Short mmCIF file of C-alpha atoms and ligand atoms in Angstrom, two decimals:
data_model
loop_
_atom_site.label_atom_id
_atom_site.label_comp_id
_atom_site.label_asym_id
_atom_site.label_seq_id
_atom_site.Cartn_x
_atom_site.Cartn_y
_atom_site.Cartn_z
CA MET A 25 13.02 0.61 -15.49
CA GLY A 26 11.48 -2.26 -17.45
CA THR A 27 8.47 -2.08 -19.70
CA ARG A 28 5.11 -3.53 -18.74
CA ARG A 29 5.92 -6.50 -20.99
CA ASP A 30 9.20 -7.09 -19.08
CA PHE A 31 7.26 -6.78 -15.86
CA LEU A 32 4.63 -9.31 -16.83
CA GLY A 33 7.29 -11.53 -18.41
CA LYS A 34 9.20 -11.63 -15.14
CA MET A 35 5.98 -12.34 -13.33
CA SER A 36 5.25 -15.32 -15.57
CA LEU A 37 8.75 -16.67 -15.00
CA THR A 38 8.29 -16.32 -11.26
CA ALA A 39 4.97 -18.03 -11.26
CA LEU A 40 6.34 -20.92 -13.32
CA SER A 41 9.49 -21.49 -11.30
CA LEU A 42 8.52 -20.48 -7.78
CA PRO A 43 5.58 -21.06 -5.53
CA ILE A 44 3.10 -18.21 -5.17
CA LEU A 45 4.18 -16.54 -1.98
CA TYR A 46 2.17 -13.42 -1.54
CA SER A 47 -1.30 -14.52 -0.55
CA PRO A 48 -3.89 -16.92 -1.94
CA THR A 49 -5.15 -14.34 -4.41
CA SER A 50 -1.69 -12.98 -4.86
CA LEU A 51 -0.69 -10.12 -7.05
CA PHE A 52 1.83 -12.46 -8.65
CA ALA A 53 -0.91 -14.81 -9.76
CA ALA A 54 -3.26 -11.99 -10.66
CA CYS A 55 -0.66 -10.44 -12.96
CA GLU A 56 -0.80 -13.57 -15.12
CA GLN A 57 -4.40 -12.83 -16.00
CA PRO A 58 -5.63 -10.06 -18.28
CA TYR A 59 -7.00 -7.34 -16.04
CA ASP A 60 -10.13 -5.34 -16.76
CA GLY A 61 -11.12 -4.43 -13.20
CA PRO A 62 -11.11 -0.99 -11.61
CA MET A 63 -8.01 1.24 -11.78
CA LEU A 64 -6.90 3.08 -8.66
CA ARG A 65 -6.75 6.69 -9.88
CA VAL A 66 -4.04 8.44 -7.88
CA ALA A 67 -2.99 12.07 -7.45
CA ILE A 68 0.55 12.59 -6.17
CA MET A 69 1.09 15.40 -3.66
CA GLY A 70 4.70 16.63 -3.62
CA LEU A 71 6.52 16.38 -6.94
CA GLY A 72 10.02 15.97 -5.51
CA SER A 73 12.56 13.25 -5.92
CA TYR A 74 10.59 10.33 -4.49
CA GLY A 75 7.32 11.52 -6.05
CA THR A 76 9.11 11.46 -9.41
CA ARG A 77 10.30 7.90 -8.76
CA VAL A 78 6.79 6.75 -7.85
CA ALA A 79 5.29 8.41 -10.94
CA LYS A 80 7.79 6.66 -13.25
CA ALA A 81 7.14 3.30 -11.57
CA MET A 82 3.38 3.74 -11.92
CA VAL A 83 3.67 3.75 -15.72
CA ASP A 84 4.09 -0.03 -15.42
CA CYS A 85 1.19 -0.53 -13.02
CA LYS A 86 -1.73 -2.63 -14.13
CA ARG A 87 -4.22 -1.59 -11.46
CA ALA A 88 -3.13 1.94 -10.53
CA LYS A 89 -2.71 5.06 -12.63
CA LEU A 90 -1.35 8.53 -12.01
CA VAL A 91 -4.17 10.92 -12.92
CA GLY A 92 -3.53 14.06 -10.85
CA VAL A 93 -0.98 16.23 -9.08
CA ILE A 94 -0.84 18.58 -6.09
CA SER A 95 2.11 20.95 -6.06
CA GLY A 96 3.10 24.47 -5.10
CA THR A 97 5.21 24.89 -8.23
CA PRO A 98 3.24 25.67 -11.42
CA SER A 99 6.17 24.85 -13.72
CA LYS A 100 6.41 21.34 -12.26
CA ILE A 101 2.69 20.84 -12.75
CA LEU A 102 3.01 21.76 -16.45
CA LYS A 103 5.91 19.34 -16.88
CA TRP A 104 4.06 16.49 -15.21
CA GLN A 105 0.90 17.23 -17.20
CA ALA A 106 2.87 16.87 -20.41
CA THR A 107 4.75 13.75 -19.27
CA TYR A 108 1.80 11.86 -17.83
CA ASP A 109 -1.11 13.31 -19.80
CA ILE A 110 -2.74 14.82 -16.72
CA PRO A 111 -5.82 16.98 -17.37
CA GLN A 112 -5.94 20.51 -15.95
CA LYS A 113 -9.02 19.65 -13.88
CA ASN A 114 -6.90 17.15 -11.86
CA CYS A 115 -4.21 19.69 -10.91
CA TYR A 116 -4.23 21.37 -7.50
CA ASN A 117 -1.96 23.40 -5.23
CA TYR A 118 -1.51 23.20 -1.45
CA ASP A 119 -4.15 25.89 -0.84
CA ASP A 120 -6.95 24.58 -3.03
CA PHE A 121 -6.64 20.80 -2.88
CA ASP A 122 -9.62 20.40 -0.51
CA ALA A 123 -11.68 20.89 -3.70
CA ILE A 124 -10.58 17.40 -4.72
CA LYS A 125 -13.70 16.26 -2.86
CA ASP A 126 -15.73 17.38 -5.90
CA ASN A 127 -13.53 15.49 -8.35
CA PRO A 128 -14.99 12.05 -9.12
CA ASP A 129 -11.96 11.10 -11.23
CA ILE A 130 -9.49 10.80 -8.32
CA ASP A 131 -9.71 7.91 -5.82
CA ALA A 132 -6.60 8.42 -3.71
CA VAL A 133 -3.92 10.98 -2.89
CA TYR A 134 -0.34 9.81 -2.36
CA ILE A 135 1.38 12.25 0.04
CA ILE A 136 5.12 12.49 -0.73
CA THR A 137 6.03 15.73 1.04
CA PRO A 138 8.35 16.47 4.01
CA ASN A 139 7.44 14.40 7.07
CA ALA A 140 6.06 17.18 9.26
CA LEU A 141 3.44 18.05 6.64
CA HIS A 142 1.98 14.54 6.37
CA CYS A 143 -0.46 14.74 9.30
CA GLU A 144 -2.32 17.88 8.34
CA GLN A 145 -2.30 16.98 4.63
CA ALA A 146 -3.59 13.45 5.31
CA ILE A 147 -6.43 14.76 7.45
CA ARG A 148 -7.42 17.23 4.70
CA VAL A 149 -7.37 14.46 2.09
CA ALA A 150 -9.50 12.23 4.34
CA LYS A 151 -11.97 15.05 4.87
CA ALA A 152 -12.19 15.37 1.08
CA GLY A 153 -13.33 11.75 1.04
CA LYS A 154 -10.30 10.31 -0.79
CA HIS A 155 -8.12 7.36 0.25
CA VAL A 156 -4.81 8.44 1.77
CA ILE A 157 -1.50 6.87 0.82
CA CYS A 158 1.25 8.48 2.88
CA GLU A 159 5.01 8.16 2.75
CA LYS A 160 7.05 6.95 5.69
CA PRO A 161 7.45 8.14 8.33
CA MET A 162 3.67 8.60 8.30
CA ALA A 163 4.03 11.50 10.77
CA ILE A 164 6.58 12.92 13.18
CA ASN A 165 5.21 11.26 16.32
CA ALA A 166 2.58 8.80 17.49
CA GLU A 167 0.12 11.48 18.54
CA GLU A 168 -0.03 12.81 14.97
CA ALA A 169 -0.21 9.28 13.54
CA GLU A 170 -3.14 8.47 15.81
CA ARG A 171 -4.99 11.58 14.64
CA MET A 172 -4.46 10.49 11.03
CA VAL A 173 -5.78 6.99 11.75
CA ASN A 174 -8.87 8.44 13.44
CA ALA A 175 -9.52 11.00 10.69
CA CYS A 176 -9.42 8.29 8.03
CA LYS A 177 -11.69 6.04 10.10
CA ASP A 178 -14.18 8.90 10.57
CA ALA A 179 -14.12 9.67 6.84
CA LYS A 180 -14.39 5.94 5.97
CA VAL A 181 -11.36 6.08 3.71
CA LYS A 182 -8.28 3.84 3.72
CA LEU A 183 -5.00 5.05 5.19
CA LEU A 184 -2.00 3.24 3.70
CA VAL A 185 1.69 3.89 4.37
CA GLY A 186 4.34 3.59 1.64
CA TYR A 187 5.99 0.48 3.07
CA ARG A 188 7.24 -0.74 -0.30
CA MET A 189 9.27 -3.60 1.24
CA HIS A 190 6.03 -5.34 2.25
CA PHE A 191 5.46 -6.02 -1.46
CA GLU A 192 9.09 -6.82 -2.40
CA PRO A 193 9.38 -10.47 -3.50
CA LYS A 194 12.50 -11.53 -1.51
CA THR A 195 11.24 -9.79 1.61
CA VAL A 196 7.83 -11.41 1.18
CA GLU A 197 9.54 -14.81 0.84
CA VAL A 198 11.48 -14.30 4.08
CA ILE A 199 8.29 -13.33 5.89
CA ARG A 200 6.54 -16.39 4.46
CA MET A 201 9.42 -18.63 5.59
CA ARG A 202 9.30 -17.13 9.07
CA GLN A 203 5.54 -17.59 9.27
CA ALA A 204 5.91 -21.19 8.07
CA GLY A 205 8.39 -21.87 10.89
CA GLU A 206 11.34 -22.46 8.57
CA PHE A 207 13.71 -20.46 10.80
CA GLY A 208 12.25 -21.96 13.97
CA GLN A 209 11.65 -19.51 16.79
CA PRO A 210 13.31 -16.19 15.76
CA LYS A 211 15.92 -15.20 18.33
CA PHE A 212 17.93 -12.21 17.12
CA PHE A 213 17.66 -9.43 14.54
CA GLN A 214 20.36 -7.04 13.50
CA GLY A 215 19.45 -4.02 11.37
CA GLN A 216 21.89 -1.52 9.92
CA SER A 217 20.31 1.42 8.12
CA GLY A 218 22.26 4.46 7.07
CA PHE A 219 24.07 6.61 4.56
CA VAL A 220 26.12 9.77 4.56
CA MET A 221 23.73 12.70 4.32
CA GLY A 222 24.86 15.16 1.65
CA ASN A 223 23.40 18.64 1.16
CA PRO A 224 23.29 20.30 4.61
CA ASN A 225 20.55 22.74 3.53
CA GLN A 226 17.76 20.30 2.80
CA TRP A 227 14.51 19.85 4.72
CA ARG A 228 15.71 16.51 6.15
CA LEU A 229 18.07 18.47 8.42
CA ASP A 230 15.41 21.02 9.43
CA LYS A 231 13.50 19.70 12.45
CA GLU A 232 10.46 21.83 11.64
CA LEU A 233 9.98 19.83 8.42
CA SER A 234 11.59 16.48 9.22
CA GLY A 235 10.60 15.96 12.86
CA GLY A 236 13.98 14.32 13.51
CA GLY A 237 17.08 13.02 11.81
CA ALA A 238 18.28 9.70 10.45
CA MET A 239 15.81 7.74 12.60
CA MET A 240 12.77 9.29 10.87
CA ASP A 241 14.27 8.83 7.44
CA ILE A 242 16.28 5.61 7.38
CA GLY A 243 16.35 4.13 10.90
CA ILE A 244 12.64 3.44 10.52
CA TYR A 245 13.57 0.66 8.07
CA SER A 246 15.41 -1.23 10.82
CA ILE A 247 12.45 -0.72 13.19
CA ASN A 248 9.93 -1.96 10.65
CA GLY A 249 12.31 -4.73 9.50
CA ALA A 250 12.85 -6.01 13.04
CA ARG A 251 9.08 -6.30 13.40
CA TYR A 252 8.45 -8.17 10.15
CA MET A 253 11.56 -10.36 10.39
CA LEU A 254 10.88 -11.40 13.99
CA GLY A 255 7.07 -11.33 13.73
CA GLU A 256 6.56 -9.69 17.13
CA GLU A 257 6.06 -6.26 18.65
CA PRO A 258 8.80 -4.93 20.96
CA ILE A 259 8.05 -4.48 24.67
CA TRP A 260 11.12 -2.46 25.64
CA ILE A 261 13.68 -0.14 24.04
CA THR A 262 17.12 1.13 24.96
CA ALA A 263 18.97 3.64 22.77
CA GLN A 264 22.16 5.69 22.61
CA GLU A 265 22.97 8.70 20.44
CA THR A 266 26.33 9.85 19.13
CA LYS A 267 26.92 13.05 17.20
CA THR A 268 30.19 13.88 15.42
CA ASP A 269 28.97 16.98 13.53
CA PRO A 270 26.71 19.20 15.67
CA VAL A 271 26.81 21.96 13.07
CA LYS A 272 25.30 19.83 10.32
CA PHE A 273 23.09 17.82 12.69
CA LYS A 274 21.54 20.43 14.96
CA GLU A 275 19.54 19.91 18.15
CA GLY A 276 16.68 17.52 17.41
CA ILE A 277 18.32 16.07 14.28
CA ASP A 278 19.83 12.72 15.22
CA GLU A 279 22.98 11.78 13.34
CA THR A 280 23.60 8.27 14.72
CA ILE A 281 21.51 6.21 17.13
CA THR A 282 22.12 2.63 18.17
CA PHE A 283 19.08 0.99 19.71
CA GLN A 284 18.02 -2.32 21.12
CA MET A 285 14.56 -3.83 21.35
CA GLY A 286 13.23 -6.71 23.41
CA PHE A 287 10.29 -8.88 22.33
CA PRO A 288 7.79 -10.98 24.32
CA SER A 289 9.33 -14.30 23.21
CA GLY A 290 12.73 -13.22 24.52
CA ALA A 291 14.00 -12.35 21.02
CA VAL A 292 16.17 -9.24 20.85
CA ALA A 293 17.11 -6.75 18.14
CA SER A 294 20.21 -4.59 17.85
CA CYS A 295 20.07 -1.78 15.30
CA LEU A 296 21.99 1.18 13.91
CA SER A 297 20.47 4.28 12.33
CA THR A 298 22.83 6.86 10.87
CA TYR A 299 23.37 9.79 8.54
CA ALA A 300 27.15 9.51 8.96
CA MET A 301 28.20 6.17 7.45
CA ASN A 302 27.76 4.55 4.07
CA HIS A 303 27.29 0.90 3.06
CA LEU A 304 24.71 0.27 5.77
CA ASP A 305 21.70 -1.51 4.35
CA ARG A 306 21.72 -4.92 5.98
CA PHE A 307 19.32 -7.15 7.89
CA TYR A 308 20.30 -10.34 9.66
CA MET A 309 17.97 -12.63 11.56
CA THR A 310 18.72 -15.91 13.23
CA GLY A 311 16.25 -18.37 14.65
CA GLU A 312 16.44 -21.74 16.38
CA LYS A 313 16.53 -23.62 13.04
CA GLY A 314 17.85 -21.19 10.45
CA TRP A 315 18.98 -17.72 9.48
CA VAL A 316 18.66 -15.04 6.81
CA GLU A 317 20.90 -12.22 5.71
CA MET A 318 19.68 -9.50 3.35
CA ARG A 319 22.13 -7.02 1.91
CA PRO A 320 21.00 -4.70 0.48
CA SER A 321 17.84 -5.11 2.49
CA THR A 322 15.72 -1.99 1.84
CA GLY A 323 17.32 0.03 -0.96
CA TYR A 324 15.56 0.37 -4.29
CA GLY A 325 17.00 -2.96 -5.29
CA PRO A 326 17.77 -5.45 -6.47
CA ILE A 327 17.53 -6.75 -2.91
CA LYS A 328 19.93 -9.61 -2.27
CA GLY A 329 19.61 -12.26 0.37
CA ARG A 330 20.44 -15.75 1.44
CA THR A 331 19.18 -18.08 4.09
CA HIS A 332 20.43 -21.35 5.60
CA LYS A 333 18.70 -22.95 2.57
CA GLY A 334 20.55 -20.92 -0.06
CA GLU A 335 20.24 -17.77 -2.10
CA LEU A 336 16.90 -15.97 -2.44
CA LEU A 337 16.06 -16.07 -6.15
CA GLN A 338 12.84 -14.09 -6.42
CA PRO A 339 13.05 -11.53 -9.25
CA HIS A 340 13.64 -7.83 -8.89
CA ILE A 341 10.57 -5.85 -9.85
CA THR A 342 10.43 -2.09 -9.35
CA HIS A 343 9.26 -1.77 -5.75
CA GLN A 344 6.92 1.15 -6.29
CA THR A 345 5.19 -0.61 -9.21
CA LEU A 346 4.45 -3.62 -7.03
CA GLN A 347 3.45 -1.42 -4.12
CA MET A 348 0.94 0.62 -6.08
CA ASP A 349 -0.59 -2.43 -7.78
CA GLY A 350 -0.69 -4.12 -4.38
CA MET A 351 -2.37 -1.13 -2.79
CA ALA A 352 -4.97 -1.07 -5.58
CA GLN A 353 -5.67 -4.75 -4.90
CA LEU A 354 -5.92 -4.02 -1.21
CA ILE A 355 -8.40 -1.17 -1.75
CA PHE A 356 -10.57 -2.85 -4.38
CA GLU A 357 -10.34 -6.54 -3.45
CA ASP A 358 -9.25 -6.43 0.19
CA VAL A 359 -6.16 -8.51 -0.66
CA GLN A 360 -3.84 -8.01 2.31
CA PRO A 361 -0.04 -8.20 2.14
CA LEU A 362 1.54 -10.66 4.62
CA VAL A 363 2.48 -7.66 6.76
CA PRO A 364 -0.01 -4.78 6.78
CA VAL A 365 0.62 -1.37 5.25
CA ASP A 366 -2.22 0.40 7.03
CA GLY A 367 -2.23 3.36 9.38
CA GLU A 368 -2.05 1.12 12.47
CA GLU A 369 1.16 -0.42 11.10
CA GLY A 370 2.63 3.06 10.62
CA LEU A 371 1.45 4.08 14.09
CA ARG A 372 3.35 1.13 15.65
CA ASP A 373 6.59 2.41 14.11
CA MET A 374 5.87 5.96 15.32
CA LYS A 375 5.33 4.71 18.89
CA ILE A 376 8.71 2.97 18.70
CA ILE A 377 10.40 6.11 17.34
CA ASP A 378 8.89 8.13 20.23
CA ALA A 379 10.25 5.50 22.65
CA ILE A 380 13.71 5.56 21.04
CA TYR A 381 13.94 9.34 21.38
CA LYS A 382 12.75 9.05 24.99
CA ALA A 383 15.34 6.35 25.73
CA VAL A 384 18.09 8.54 24.24
CA LYS A 385 17.00 11.44 26.43
CA THR A 386 16.59 9.51 29.68
CA GLY A 387 19.39 7.01 29.16
CA GLY A 388 17.08 4.35 30.56
CA LYS A 389 14.99 1.43 29.39
CA VAL A 390 11.60 2.48 27.98
CA ASP A 391 8.71 0.03 28.23
CA LEU A 392 6.19 -0.06 25.42
P1 NAD B 425 12.04 15.99 -1.82
O1 NAD B 425 12.62 17.15 -1.11
O2 NAD B 425 12.74 15.48 -3.02
O3 NAD B 425 10.53 16.30 -2.25
C1 NAD B 425 9.61 16.89 -1.35
C2 NAD B 425 8.55 17.62 -2.14
O4 NAD B 425 7.67 18.27 -1.22
C3 NAD B 425 9.12 18.71 -3.07
O5 NAD B 425 8.51 18.63 -4.32
C4 NAD B 425 8.75 20.00 -2.37
O6 NAD B 425 8.53 21.07 -3.27
C5 NAD B 425 7.45 19.61 -1.68
N1 NAD B 425 7.09 20.47 -0.56
C6 NAD B 425 5.84 20.84 -0.28
N2 NAD B 425 5.82 21.68 0.77
C7 NAD B 425 7.08 21.83 1.15
C8 NAD B 425 7.70 22.58 2.19
N3 NAD B 425 6.98 23.34 3.04
N4 NAD B 425 9.04 22.51 2.32
C9 NAD B 425 9.78 21.73 1.51
N5 NAD B 425 9.24 21.01 0.50
C10 NAD B 425 7.90 21.06 0.33
O7 NAD B 425 11.87 14.83 -0.73
P2 NAD B 425 11.61 13.30 -1.03
O8 NAD B 425 12.91 12.58 -0.99
O9 NAD B 425 10.77 13.15 -2.22
O10 NAD B 425 10.82 12.85 0.31
C11 NAD B 425 9.43 13.12 0.47
C12 NAD B 425 8.82 12.07 1.40
O11 NAD B 425 9.00 10.78 0.83
C13 NAD B 425 9.45 12.00 2.79
O12 NAD B 425 8.47 11.74 3.75
C14 NAD B 425 10.40 10.83 2.70
O13 NAD B 425 10.64 10.18 3.93
C15 NAD B 425 9.65 9.92 1.74
N6 NAD B 425 10.55 9.03 0.99
C16 NAD B 425 10.28 7.70 0.98
C17 NAD B 425 11.10 6.85 0.28
C18 NAD B 425 10.80 5.37 0.21
O14 NAD B 425 11.62 4.62 -0.28
N7 NAD B 425 9.62 4.96 0.64
C19 NAD B 425 12.22 7.33 -0.38
C20 NAD B 425 12.47 8.70 -0.36
C21 NAD B 425 11.63 9.56 0.34
#
């Protein structure tokens, strides 16, 4: 991971050599300026592998800071306190974190726990009056996601989903090109998202905690990618499941699903979600006037991509650093990414996941 100086240095280089792509008051441009505005003070809930990655990335943030933790493991809390200089008064466990409502030094809670816990935890955070940042998938079905959206609306707090790709420079450039008509009318998207799942005893293979299999975890990237690469919402779904290892991937845990989506313009998407194959992190989109291929397309980077105009040259910057600075800008200055990261955006993906599972079950076409 680079230092803040590297980060800002890369930003300067980008701004000098490339147009500002993000939004008129873009984070790229803003990073050029000294910053003395408000800091988004974040507590991370769930100090596991991705929580650890986010915490490390936040060290380089300019607008967001890790100030608190919520964990069920006291030894982890002590370690994080020492590493990130977190005061005791900002440390909570899963039973007592509602008391965060009386803590004026925390603005937002970033939920990075197993999927099936997100809904209840997000609603508790909202009721405590703090902004909710929640990992993908935001919930395990659309009904839960809708309850989260409503709870955050009622509490007048933001609900943001950890869609880090919406801040990633090459992805943002492709979205900008699509919006500017540089590909012409998008016609076809292909998304391949998967890896070989290792440890058979982890929560990702326990439906009670994961809500599903590869689709919840990695297939969601192809769903979300299809939507931001094509710029439309699907109106129908078909899907087929195959399972080669029913012992490892029990009932309700999908191993491999291929799915197709149709869009109002007539564009179509064909995608693969799997826990049984490696080297699958690829997006391809073709339009009437051009095309783009990204591979890798959603890993931690560097993302690589090329279009009919040549290679995408935007720099690699740690995704979670950009995401958290971008979310701080969104909360404090209402600067919106080209594609939203709010609860409604997460809800759209959950509705599609529900439809995919329904299509697998019925074998038919599901209208959205
Ligand atoms: P992990 O297993 O490494 O960490 C999960 C954490 O939740 C652990 O610290 C664990 O102790 C805690 N936890 C709290 N209650 C628990 C319970 N009842 N059972 C099990 N664990 C419990 O998982 P992870 O890889 O950090 O994933 C966490 C979330 O982050 C998931 O929703 C996942 O989809 C998401 N994630 C997102 C990305 C991304 O790139 N955006 C990457 C990885 C994971």
